[in-house]
XYZ file of C-alpha atoms in Angstrom:
717
model
C 65.922 91.390 -50.264
C 66.253 87.215 -49.522
C 62.637 87.725 -48.180
C 61.135 89.213 -51.646
C 62.949 86.010 -53.854
C 61.304 82.875 -51.583
C 57.858 85.445 -51.463
C 58.212 85.426 -55.728
C 59.462 81.166 -55.869
C 56.460 80.434 -53.745
C 53.872 81.803 -55.446
C 55.866 80.122 -58.524
C 55.044 76.949 -57.337
C 51.692 77.390 -56.601
C 50.983 78.483 -60.465
C 52.366 74.736 -61.398
C 50.841 73.303 -58.746
C 47.001 74.192 -61.021
C 48.234 73.527 -63.855
C 49.483 70.447 -63.280
C 46.700 67.739 -65.269
C 44.615 65.475 -64.084
C 46.360 62.171 -62.399
C 47.528 63.547 -60.604
C 45.195 65.123 -58.417
C 45.068 62.603 -54.480
C 42.092 59.110 -54.522
C 39.065 59.107 -53.203
C 38.018 55.970 -51.048
C 34.788 56.375 -48.208
C 31.583 55.000 -47.387
C 28.331 57.353 -48.856
C 27.523 56.708 -45.407
C 29.073 56.916 -41.407
C 27.742 53.930 -39.261
C 24.707 51.966 -40.392
C 21.774 50.598 -37.904
C 20.818 46.790 -38.125
C 18.105 44.648 -36.708
C 19.493 41.028 -35.169
C 19.597 39.263 -38.694
C 18.366 41.978 -41.328
C 21.000 42.167 -44.308
C 22.517 45.979 -45.020
C 24.281 47.426 -47.735
C 26.142 51.355 -47.488
C 27.652 52.808 -51.006
C 31.348 53.303 -51.420
C 32.431 56.392 -52.928
C 34.947 56.052 -54.798
C 37.008 58.601 -56.800
C 40.617 58.928 -58.597
C 41.705 56.213 -61.270
C 43.414 53.630 -58.828
C 40.397 53.574 -56.383
C 38.631 52.519 -59.183
C 40.482 50.204 -60.220
C 41.578 48.478 -57.102
C 40.024 45.330 -55.597
C 38.179 46.061 -52.680
C 38.097 43.573 -49.525
C 35.453 43.343 -47.076
C 36.579 43.079 -43.221
C 34.165 42.892 -40.100
C 36.065 44.000 -36.911
C 33.680 42.033 -34.166
C 32.224 38.811 -37.122
C 30.563 37.809 -33.984
C 29.133 40.931 -34.026
C 27.923 41.542 -38.093
C 29.752 39.750 -40.617
C 30.324 40.825 -44.432
C 31.226 39.127 -47.410
C 32.576 39.695 -50.559
C 30.035 41.789 -52.135
C 30.057 43.869 -49.114
C 26.606 42.906 -48.552
C 26.759 43.738 -44.618
C 24.667 40.673 -42.165
C 23.564 41.732 -38.318
C 23.683 38.436 -36.355
C 23.988 39.654 -32.259
C 23.197 42.467 -30.223
C 26.615 45.267 -30.016
C 28.833 46.918 -32.109
C 31.444 46.028 -35.697
C 33.525 48.379 -38.230
C 33.438 46.939 -42.031
C 36.534 47.764 -43.426
C 37.184 48.232 -46.906
C 40.300 48.055 -48.419
C 41.952 48.867 -51.687
C 46.356 47.795 -51.501
C 47.647 48.541 -55.021
C 51.905 47.837 -54.380
C 53.058 49.721 -51.030
C 49.166 51.783 -51.597
C 46.051 50.862 -49.695
C 43.553 52.793 -49.062
C 40.548 52.102 -46.742
C 37.549 52.836 -45.618
C 35.317 51.924 -42.173
C 31.704 52.091 -41.580
C 30.198 52.198 -38.046
C 27.306 49.210 -37.885
C 25.062 49.531 -35.282
C 23.461 46.000 -34.616
C 19.871 45.517 -32.434
C 17.278 43.643 -31.345
C 13.927 43.262 -31.908
C 11.468 44.109 -29.480
C 8.856 40.161 -30.136
C 6.150 40.088 -27.181
C 4.823 42.837 -24.749
C 2.951 42.459 -21.819
C 0.738 44.659 -19.677
C 0.681 43.783 -15.818
C -2.571 43.606 -14.482
C -1.939 43.134 -11.275
C -3.399 46.232 -9.811
C -5.367 45.858 -13.300
C -9.380 44.274 -12.794
C -8.915 42.349 -15.657
C -13.019 39.743 -17.514
C -12.616 37.251 -19.830
C -15.760 38.207 -22.460
C -17.858 35.504 -20.868
C -17.602 36.168 -17.659
C -21.349 36.504 -16.014
C -20.459 40.007 -14.567
C -19.287 41.416 -17.821
C -21.706 40.119 -20.050
C -23.950 42.022 -20.105
C -22.957 45.456 -19.170
C -20.720 45.147 -23.251
C -21.877 46.998 -26.329
C -21.977 43.890 -28.291
C -24.610 42.490 -26.010
C -26.655 45.067 -25.362
C -28.998 43.169 -27.964
C -31.698 40.310 -26.159
C -29.531 36.937 -26.541
C -30.610 33.348 -25.882
C -31.218 32.454 -22.647
C -28.296 30.376 -22.032
C -25.826 33.255 -24.106
C -24.431 33.638 -21.060
C -23.157 30.704 -20.152
C -19.944 31.355 -18.754
C -19.105 27.211 -19.883
C -20.228 28.090 -23.580
C -17.889 30.654 -25.079
C -18.817 32.180 -28.618
C -16.069 31.030 -30.872
C -13.570 33.131 -32.975
C -14.668 33.781 -36.371
C -11.719 31.236 -39.200
C -8.757 33.401 -39.516
C -9.742 35.959 -37.374
C -8.013 36.924 -34.062
C -9.739 36.191 -30.677
C -11.207 39.085 -28.962
C -8.922 41.104 -26.527
C -10.636 40.269 -23.103
C -11.385 43.358 -20.183
C -10.203 45.867 -18.257
C -12.743 47.812 -16.098
C -12.420 51.539 -14.640
C -14.024 53.233 -12.836
C -15.313 56.680 -13.266
C -13.379 59.773 -12.214
C -10.369 57.059 -11.114
C -6.927 57.737 -13.410
C -3.796 54.013 -13.367
C -0.751 53.977 -14.658
C -0.091 51.455 -16.561
C 3.374 48.837 -16.530
C 4.440 46.540 -19.990
C 6.955 43.735 -19.548
C 8.502 44.260 -23.066
C 10.989 40.753 -23.653
C 13.200 40.226 -25.026
C 14.469 42.253 -22.134
C 18.060 43.143 -23.274
C 15.377 45.221 -26.727
C 17.462 47.905 -27.576
C 14.340 49.694 -27.555
C 12.305 49.079 -24.478
C 10.048 52.096 -24.447
C 5.412 51.063 -25.137
C 3.047 53.520 -26.374
C 0.013 52.911 -25.859
C -2.855 54.899 -27.648
C -6.852 54.679 -26.492
C -9.349 54.103 -29.496
C -11.645 56.617 -27.753
C -9.825 59.590 -25.342
C -13.110 61.177 -24.309
C -14.421 58.181 -23.003
C -10.463 57.222 -21.254
C -7.698 59.108 -22.311
C -4.277 58.521 -22.095
C -0.782 60.524 -21.329
C 2.356 58.809 -22.011
C 1.503 55.883 -19.491
C -1.290 57.325 -17.377
C -4.672 56.510 -17.943
C -7.663 57.404 -16.928
C -11.027 57.165 -17.126
C -13.458 60.182 -17.882
C -16.456 59.005 -18.848
C -18.570 55.777 -18.802
C -18.784 53.926 -22.412
C -15.846 50.798 -24.071
C -12.686 51.578 -25.522
C -9.819 49.577 -27.349
C -6.064 50.214 -25.499
C -3.485 49.440 -27.715
C -0.103 48.526 -26.687
C 2.881 49.323 -28.799
C 6.525 48.763 -29.514
C 7.833 52.280 -30.644
C 11.150 50.146 -31.818
C 8.251 47.473 -33.318
C 5.080 49.008 -33.892
C 3.430 45.760 -35.066
C 4.299 44.336 -31.961
C 1.713 45.185 -29.776
C -1.236 43.832 -27.332
C -4.417 44.977 -27.400
C -7.458 45.690 -24.348
C -11.011 46.411 -24.017
C -12.301 49.900 -21.955
C -15.003 49.560 -20.363
C -15.681 52.533 -18.073
C -18.659 52.154 -15.495
C -19.902 54.160 -12.267
C -18.087 52.918 -9.709
C -19.311 51.054 -6.141
C -19.657 52.742 -3.622
C -20.742 50.799 -0.670
C -21.637 47.576 -0.300
C -24.050 45.917 2.322
C -24.055 41.123 2.686
C -26.961 40.391 4.058
C -28.753 36.886 5.710
C -32.042 36.193 7.201
C -29.757 34.002 10.351
C -26.630 34.557 11.036
C -25.730 31.242 12.424
C -25.437 27.698 10.644
C -24.731 24.773 11.390
C -21.168 21.898 10.908
C -22.402 20.255 7.906
C -24.790 22.439 6.507
C -24.932 25.576 4.444
C -26.266 29.596 4.281
C -27.563 31.382 1.569
C -25.736 34.547 1.909
C -26.866 38.489 -0.553
C -25.415 41.272 -1.426
C -27.322 45.177 -1.857
C -25.522 47.759 -3.764
C -24.668 51.340 -3.610
C -25.302 53.741 -5.399
C -28.313 51.525 -7.581
C -26.801 52.851 -11.012
C -23.700 51.284 -10.208
C -22.015 49.477 -12.920
C -20.558 46.507 -11.882
C -22.762 44.930 -9.359
C -20.674 41.261 -8.006
C -18.492 40.646 -5.315
C -15.799 38.498 -4.126
C -16.484 35.737 -1.499
C -13.942 35.068 0.728
C -14.017 33.790 4.331
C -11.428 34.683 7.033
C -11.572 31.079 8.596
C -11.971 28.397 6.028
C -11.207 26.308 8.778
C -14.494 26.740 10.416
C -16.679 27.975 6.853
C -16.276 27.627 2.972
C -18.112 30.420 1.160
C -18.529 29.389 -2.648
C -18.708 32.091 -5.870
C -22.086 32.615 -5.309
C -22.336 32.918 -1.318
C -23.012 30.174 -0.481
C -21.814 28.888 2.925
C -21.038 26.031 4.231
C -20.413 24.664 7.871
C -17.391 22.752 8.038
C -16.497 23.595 12.371
C -17.627 24.719 14.684
C -17.178 28.505 15.471
C -17.028 31.852 14.265
C -15.983 33.951 10.575
C -16.288 36.150 8.820
C -17.825 36.378 5.411
C -17.127 39.454 3.367
C -18.157 40.504 0.005
C -15.765 42.440 -2.271
C -16.494 44.640 -5.291
C -15.807 43.232 -8.329
C -15.304 46.599 -10.184
C -11.495 47.287 -8.950
C -13.581 50.311 -6.138
C -12.247 48.236 -3.556
C -16.026 48.996 -1.800
C -16.239 45.981 0.862
C -19.310 44.898 2.933
C -18.571 41.420 5.880
C -21.247 39.812 7.787
C -19.974 37.736 11.217
C -21.316 33.821 11.355
C -21.688 31.970 13.766
C -20.954 28.428 12.891
C -22.345 25.834 15.621
C -22.068 21.913 15.834
C -25.022 20.070 16.262
C -25.701 16.695 18.136
C -25.658 13.805 15.940
C -25.602 10.736 18.070
C -26.477 9.437 21.156
C -24.574 6.857 22.759
C -25.857 5.122 26.357
C -23.011 3.097 27.969
C -24.449 0.639 29.174
C -27.161 -2.153 26.599
C -29.140 -3.797 29.207
C -29.867 -3.572 33.053
C -31.065 -5.838 35.050
C -32.376 -4.617 38.304
C -34.869 -6.611 41.791
C -37.469 -4.444 42.342
C -36.948 -1.284 44.516
C -33.130 -0.942 43.685
C -31.666 1.759 40.949
C -29.284 2.738 38.731
C -27.649 5.647 36.735
C -27.205 5.704 32.812
C -24.370 6.456 31.199
C -24.684 8.791 28.112
C -22.306 10.535 25.971
C -23.377 12.943 22.960
C -21.140 13.206 20.009
C -19.574 14.702 18.605
C -17.262 15.728 21.262
C -17.037 19.264 20.280
C -21.884 19.656 19.808
C -23.027 22.889 21.795
C -25.574 21.523 23.124
C -25.639 18.637 25.102
C -28.303 18.418 27.280
C -30.558 15.190 26.252
C -33.993 14.693 27.978
C -35.212 10.650 29.021
C -38.109 8.971 28.467
C -39.552 5.209 30.278
C -41.543 3.251 27.480
C -43.145 1.785 31.008
C -43.303 4.296 34.670
C -45.187 0.688 35.808
C -41.719 -1.440 35.298
C -39.037 1.988 35.518
C -39.483 5.712 36.305
C -36.035 7.377 35.292
C -35.809 11.226 36.051
C -33.666 14.267 34.357
C -30.251 13.263 35.086
C -30.531 9.360 33.990
C -31.647 7.942 37.418
C -33.976 4.109 36.981
C -35.722 2.913 40.184
C -37.136 -0.920 39.007
C -41.178 -0.785 39.648
C -42.641 -3.558 39.210
C -41.284 -7.374 37.574
C -41.574 -7.123 33.625
C -39.049 -4.753 30.817
C -39.281 -1.346 29.356
C -37.187 0.754 27.335
C -35.233 3.906 28.618
C -35.063 6.266 26.094
C -32.632 10.058 26.089
C -33.519 11.934 23.109
C -30.778 15.069 22.292
C -32.056 18.167 23.144
C -31.071 20.663 20.159
C -31.670 17.667 17.598
C -34.836 15.530 18.417
C -33.396 13.098 15.128
C -30.404 11.942 18.133
C -30.944 8.690 20.344
C -30.515 6.106 21.701
C -32.647 3.470 23.453
C -31.689 0.633 26.293
C -33.698 -1.882 27.187
C -34.315 -1.955 30.915
C -35.299 -5.514 32.950
C -36.682 -5.657 36.403
C -37.112 -9.243 37.880
C -35.372 -12.205 40.528
C -31.696 -12.067 40.014
C -29.374 -14.498 41.268
C -27.769 -14.551 44.980
C -25.186 -18.102 44.737
C -23.488 -20.228 41.340
C -23.041 -23.942 43.115
C -20.803 -25.920 41.177
C -22.120 -29.793 41.140
C -18.164 -31.485 39.977
C -15.414 -31.436 43.593
C -11.588 -30.962 42.298
C -12.226 -32.025 38.416
C -9.159 -32.683 35.711
C -9.030 -33.307 32.782
C -5.421 -33.973 30.277
C -3.303 -32.448 28.270
C -5.670 -31.754 24.259
C -8.590 -32.942 27.055
C -11.521 -31.318 27.637
C -13.560 -31.564 30.540
C -17.756 -29.965 31.137
C -18.080 -28.279 34.344
C -22.387 -28.415 35.987
C -22.734 -25.893 38.030
C -26.444 -24.215 39.153
C -28.199 -21.005 39.769
C -29.558 -20.344 42.733
C -32.488 -18.907 44.052
C -34.245 -22.026 41.445
C -36.999 -18.343 40.291
C -33.168 -16.751 39.516
C -34.929 -15.791 36.150
C -32.053 -14.835 33.850
C -28.873 -17.832 34.757
C -26.357 -17.543 32.357
C -22.989 -17.376 32.925
C -19.834 -15.808 31.048
C -16.732 -18.375 32.306
C -13.005 -16.864 32.638
C -10.259 -18.595 33.228
C -7.497 -17.629 35.253
C -4.920 -19.606 32.973
C -5.334 -19.677 29.610
C -1.695 -21.396 28.941
C -2.605 -23.998 30.753
C -6.685 -23.905 30.363
C -9.129 -22.257 28.271
C -13.056 -22.351 29.462
C -15.631 -21.746 26.077
C -18.983 -19.479 26.572
C -20.989 -23.195 27.989
C -18.097 -24.277 30.225
C -16.332 -26.738 29.070
C -12.615 -26.588 29.944
C -9.546 -27.778 27.748
C -6.199 -28.121 28.874
C -3.185 -27.237 27.246
C -0.257 -27.882 29.486
C 0.650 -29.497 32.959
C -0.921 -26.976 35.660
C -3.397 -26.152 38.393
C -5.325 -23.672 37.087
C -8.620 -21.062 38.878
C -12.095 -21.728 36.697
C -14.617 -18.681 37.519
C -18.270 -18.551 36.556
C -20.514 -14.224 37.112
C -23.791 -14.239 36.453
C -24.678 -12.001 34.069
C -28.359 -10.813 35.073
C -26.048 -7.640 36.893
C -26.676 -9.894 40.527
C -22.085 -10.195 40.044
C -22.307 -13.474 41.915
C -18.773 -15.395 41.531
C -18.101 -19.024 42.234
C -14.649 -20.514 41.382
C -13.567 -24.506 41.036
C -10.122 -25.907 41.286
C -9.066 -28.012 37.981
C -5.999 -30.139 37.746
C -5.301 -30.092 33.645
C -3.295 -34.073 33.959
C 0.121 -34.018 30.782
C 0.137 -37.588 30.625
C 3.079 -40.057 29.703
C 3.110 -40.899 25.389
C 6.477 -42.490 25.448
C 9.956 -43.699 26.998
C 13.810 -43.188 26.376
C 17.605 -44.198 27.514
C 19.162 -40.575 28.328
C 22.697 -40.512 25.961
C 23.145 -43.858 24.488
C 21.353 -47.615 23.563
C 24.784 -49.468 25.527
C 26.179 -49.140 28.914
C 30.026 -49.499 30.388
C 29.344 -51.320 33.476
C 32.711 -51.707 35.439
C 32.128 -54.313 38.128
C 32.340 -54.216 40.871
C 30.668 -50.805 41.268
C 27.386 -49.301 40.457
C 26.411 -46.905 37.992
C 23.142 -44.845 36.662
C 20.822 -45.580 33.674
C 18.702 -42.438 33.711
C 15.343 -42.586 31.681
C 14.014 -39.846 29.874
C 9.978 -40.429 30.559
C 8.202 -38.981 27.380
C 6.909 -35.093 27.941
C 9.401 -34.512 31.196
C 6.569 -32.268 32.440
C 4.452 -35.345 32.908
C 2.522 -36.221 36.369
C 4.079 -39.813 35.920
C 7.656 -40.196 36.556
C 7.505 -43.604 38.455
C 9.659 -46.547 35.846
C 9.769 -50.296 36.654
C 13.378 -50.914 35.479
C 14.879 -55.670 34.649
C 18.140 -56.740 33.478
C 18.120 -59.526 32.144
C 20.705 -61.818 33.019
C 21.182 -61.226 36.634
C 24.396 -63.160 36.667
C 26.039 -59.941 34.928
C 24.315 -57.031 36.442
C 21.688 -55.863 39.159
C 19.312 -52.698 39.188
C 17.239 -50.438 41.296
C 14.970 -48.122 41.113
C 11.336 -46.757 41.408
C 11.746 -43.159 39.545
C 13.896 -42.400 35.779
C 17.097 -43.176 37.776
C 18.397 -46.776 37.981
C 21.153 -47.766 40.218
C 23.327 -50.652 37.774
C 25.976 -53.067 40.048
C 28.379 -55.185 37.889
C 28.750 -59.387 38.214
C 30.142 -61.130 36.029
C 31.896 -60.257 31.919
C 29.144 -60.224 29.642
C 26.422 -58.716 27.937
C 22.642 -57.452 29.293
C 19.467 -56.066 28.269
C 18.298 -53.365 30.782
C 14.855 -52.135 30.183
C 12.379 -49.528 32.148
C 8.336 -49.335 31.294
C 6.563 -46.154 32.831
C 4.011 -46.799 35.141
C 1.955 -45.288 33.844
C 0.768 -46.508 30.195
C 3.342 -49.040 30.122
C 6.264 -47.488 27.330
C 8.705 -48.998 27.094
C 13.003 -48.119 26.685
C 15.595 -50.970 26.105
C 19.686 -50.513 26.279
C 22.518 -52.752 26.563
C 24.482 -53.236 29.012
C 28.487 -54.613 28.551
C 29.906 -55.217 31.528
C 33.327 -55.844 32.700
C 36.669 -55.155 34.502
C 36.811 -51.595 32.371
C 39.799 -50.661 35.139
C 42.386 -53.661 34.183
C 41.447 -53.530 29.895
C 44.446 -52.163 29.642
C 47.770 -53.393 32.525
C 50.989 -53.026 32.481
C 53.626 -55.925 31.636
C 56.607 -54.991 32.392
C 58.112 -51.381 33.394
C 62.232 -51.059 33.829
C 65.177 -48.999 32.651
C 67.811 -48.723 29.523
C 70.678 -46.221 29.032
C 68.450 -43.875 32.292
C 65.580 -44.164 29.970
C 62.023 -45.534 30.788
C 60.631 -48.680 28.812
C 57.030 -49.565 29.689
C 54.569 -52.771 27.696
C 51.242 -52.569 28.408
C 49.258 -55.801 27.588
C 45.014 -55.846 26.374
C 43.388 -58.711 28.571
C 40.077 -57.411 27.032
C 38.033 -59.347 23.793
C 37.624 -55.661 22.161
C 40.960 -53.587 20.598
C 42.171 -50.744 21.796
C 42.998 -47.599 19.581
C 45.253 -45.633 22.458
C 45.765 -46.315 26.341
C 46.688 -42.259 28.653
C 48.932 -43.583 31.605
C 51.277 -41.331 33.914
C 53.705 -42.188 35.591
C 56.133 -40.958 39.102
C 59.270 -41.271 39.666
C 61.598 -41.656 42.738
C 65.254 -41.084 43.413
C 67.539 -43.707 45.401
C 66.656 -42.531 48.100
C 62.954 -43.245 48.056
C 62.356 -38.472 47.278
C 60.688 -37.473 44.838
C 62.633 -36.328 41.575
C 61.216 -33.954 38.746
C 60.959 -34.852 35.938
C 57.769 -33.052 34.678
C 57.890 -29.523 32.587
C 56.283 -27.863 35.401
C 58.634 -29.267 38.035
C 57.217 -32.317 39.371
C 57.532 -35.968 39.902
C 55.186 -37.040 37.945
C 54.880 -36.875 34.162
C 52.139 -38.143 31.079
C 51.868 -40.029 28.058
C 49.736 -42.496 25.379
C 50.500 -45.020 23.856
C 48.739 -44.432 19.721
C 48.871 -47.167 18.063
C 46.341 -49.604 18.129
C 46.161 -52.989 20.514
C 44.203 -55.791 19.900
C 43.042 -58.883 22.523
C 46.138 -59.636 24.466
C 48.302 -57.671 22.604
C 51.627 -56.538 23.118
C 52.074 -53.046 23.035
C 55.633 -52.053 20.891
C 58.104 -49.667 22.242
C 59.555 -46.663 21.137
C 56.095 -45.826 19.991
C 54.924 -44.747 23.025
C 53.952 -40.247 23.483
C 55.290 -38.788 26.626
C 53.680 -34.411 27.308
C 55.224 -33.231 29.326
C 58.295 -35.750 29.953
C 62.117 -34.370 31.066
C 64.931 -35.901 32.065
C 65.861 -36.369 34.784
C 69.206 -34.801 36.303
C 69.531 -38.129 39.237
C 70.060 -42.220 38.319
C 65.552 -43.252 39.081
C 65.629 -45.602 42.515
C 62.231 -46.392 41.452
C 59.670 -45.855 38.628
C 55.050 -45.847 39.847
C 53.145 -46.490 35.634
C 49.543 -45.492 36.655
C 47.164 -46.923 33.387
C 44.715 -43.713 33.654
C 42.706 -44.489 31.001
C 41.630 -45.839 27.448
C 39.583 -45.206 24.404
C 38.687 -47.676 22.138
C 38.071 -49.526 18.211
C 34.658 -47.915 18.757
C 35.894 -43.936 20.072
C 34.343 -44.765 23.533
C 36.925 -43.237 26.465
C 36.733 -45.269 29.571
C 38.179 -43.142 32.144
C 40.076 -44.703 35.140
C 38.600 -42.736 38.650
C 40.409 -42.952 41.461
C 44.905 -44.699 42.188
C 43.429 -47.082 44.162
C 41.776 -48.359 40.879
C 44.341 -47.304 38.709
C 46.352 -50.726 37.607
C 51.126 -50.159 38.901
C 53.878 -52.264 38.308
C 57.139 -51.093 40.369
C 60.537 -51.357 39.663
C 64.155 -51.029 41.747
C 67.685 -49.057 39.902
C 68.759 -52.148 40.860
C 66.874 -54.445 39.224
C 68.223 -56.034 35.010
C 68.335 -52.521 32.954
C 68.460 -54.297 29.722
C 65.314 -55.421 27.933
C 64.548 -59.111 29.317
C 64.469 -62.113 27.698
C 60.039 -62.691 25.935
C 59.924 -65.927 27.539
C 61.679 -64.729 30.850
C 59.301 -62.742 31.769
C 59.354 -60.349 34.120
C 58.913 -60.646 38.352
C 56.993 -57.472 39.702
C 58.400 -56.304 42.529
C 56.719 -54.752 45.167
C 57.124 -51.197 46.453
C 58.788 -49.862 49.269
C 57.620 -49.681 52.409
C 57.579 -46.348 53.985
């Protein structure tokens, strides 16, 4: 019962729905197409289907899922941007309700160019002289210069240039390959079309040449048929054989050889070949079959048919090196009657195939020559001996032969010649016997740094020494003579070594050195003199003078060279330098040593140097130096005028250490001094050093100025 009631209610609801007004029907909002194909850069639009009041009245908004691929504007115009896919969405929103319509956009990339791959194809320009006579457009007689490959006919204004020519052979098939750009184009398929399938038939990418003739080949993009490449096809009877011909199979380096070609069959369409050399370093070949020899050797020259048949012929050529020059080592032969000599010949280049020569004498009454180049002198006179290349008569060389009286001796006419530096001396000589035909000689110096000699025997001295000069005959007798030449270095001046003022100690002997100029002068003798022999004396005959001081004062010493009389002078300052500074007093004050020095000379002193020796009360060494010895050193660093005395507390003790015991005796030695000019005098030994002694039991206070301190004698050991 309940089941029947439910069925009745359902039927009433369906009937009511069928009677509802149109305002309650569902809205329709969609694109008229599900997808749209566009190329990059193109614009497109797809209609929207809008049914129902709200769908028809609502405002549409547009969006792209991938704007980098495709964009859409407010009017629904779609623009393809780049390769790819994108969804275009149109949307209506009313209150809480919305309607979407979706369109799939496929953006494709166009093909921009197609290019036939011609790696394995026979390609020719239309103005190629091998092809032009075979083209129908050139079948009519043309002017003589029409086949000149340098004169390419210009295309008519506003027209495309004529396509290049592809040559195919009857009965041959070819698989075409084509490059399509860009490489990521959406459709890279290519369509090949022949304008005459009876001449050249194409099936997909395979072409077959059926019979001789001409037609056009079109290569086009399937996607964009307007993108094409045009070719002219020439189908020919193939070459079945190539034979290279030549009158000779040898040429020389630098020469040329013309090769020829015959073809099989006689009616072959394209009778043209490409020439190649198997070794371009030996021989080169140009496009006309002209061979140029470059280097000695063998080479294979090949001619290959240009029609693509692959047929080729070759020939072996030998490139020989012809003799180009003959050289004779000797430039002249001087022989005495009956003498023999061998001529040395060289044939160039070194890799010449045939280096043989023939020898000829211009006068066999003077000299003869055999086939090996051995010359025999016959009688006095001159002739020419010639060597001629066997392979090239234009290559020859000749040498004069003189049959003469030869020299037997060279004799110098001077004995022990000498020459000064930078001067010259002429050597004198004679060549014997008197009737020697060629008396010329050559000259050499054994040491050109000492002296040189010119072609006339003129010797030039360069530096002190002895050199051997040798003369040698030029007539082939090889006679020599030598003589020693002395090169003398003259004296050019003199000067005294180191200084112009010399300090001479009275009673001592010192040396004064003179430098003879130049230092390698042969004569080093010097004459010495002093203008006041009361002050000093001098002795010596060489460049060192030995001066002995005699009295106080100044004297002039003079050195004069024995050769040339060059002079040099210096001032002698003679005095008792060892006692210029003396000890006036030494005493002990509060176990401290006190010194008094005096300048006894007539010049100021800047420093005085001394040493002090200490003994204890028992006369034993008393350590007073940092090194443990009983001697210490010091100096007085203040200026001391003539007859001036030193000041206390101005002395400098450099290595002094106060003794631990009482000082029994002190001895002071003046070791040297420095004067106001900076000159330093060192006293040679202690025997020459002024000294003063004192004992501990002497007064230990400073004596009064008017009471000079006595100088006690040292105790006896």
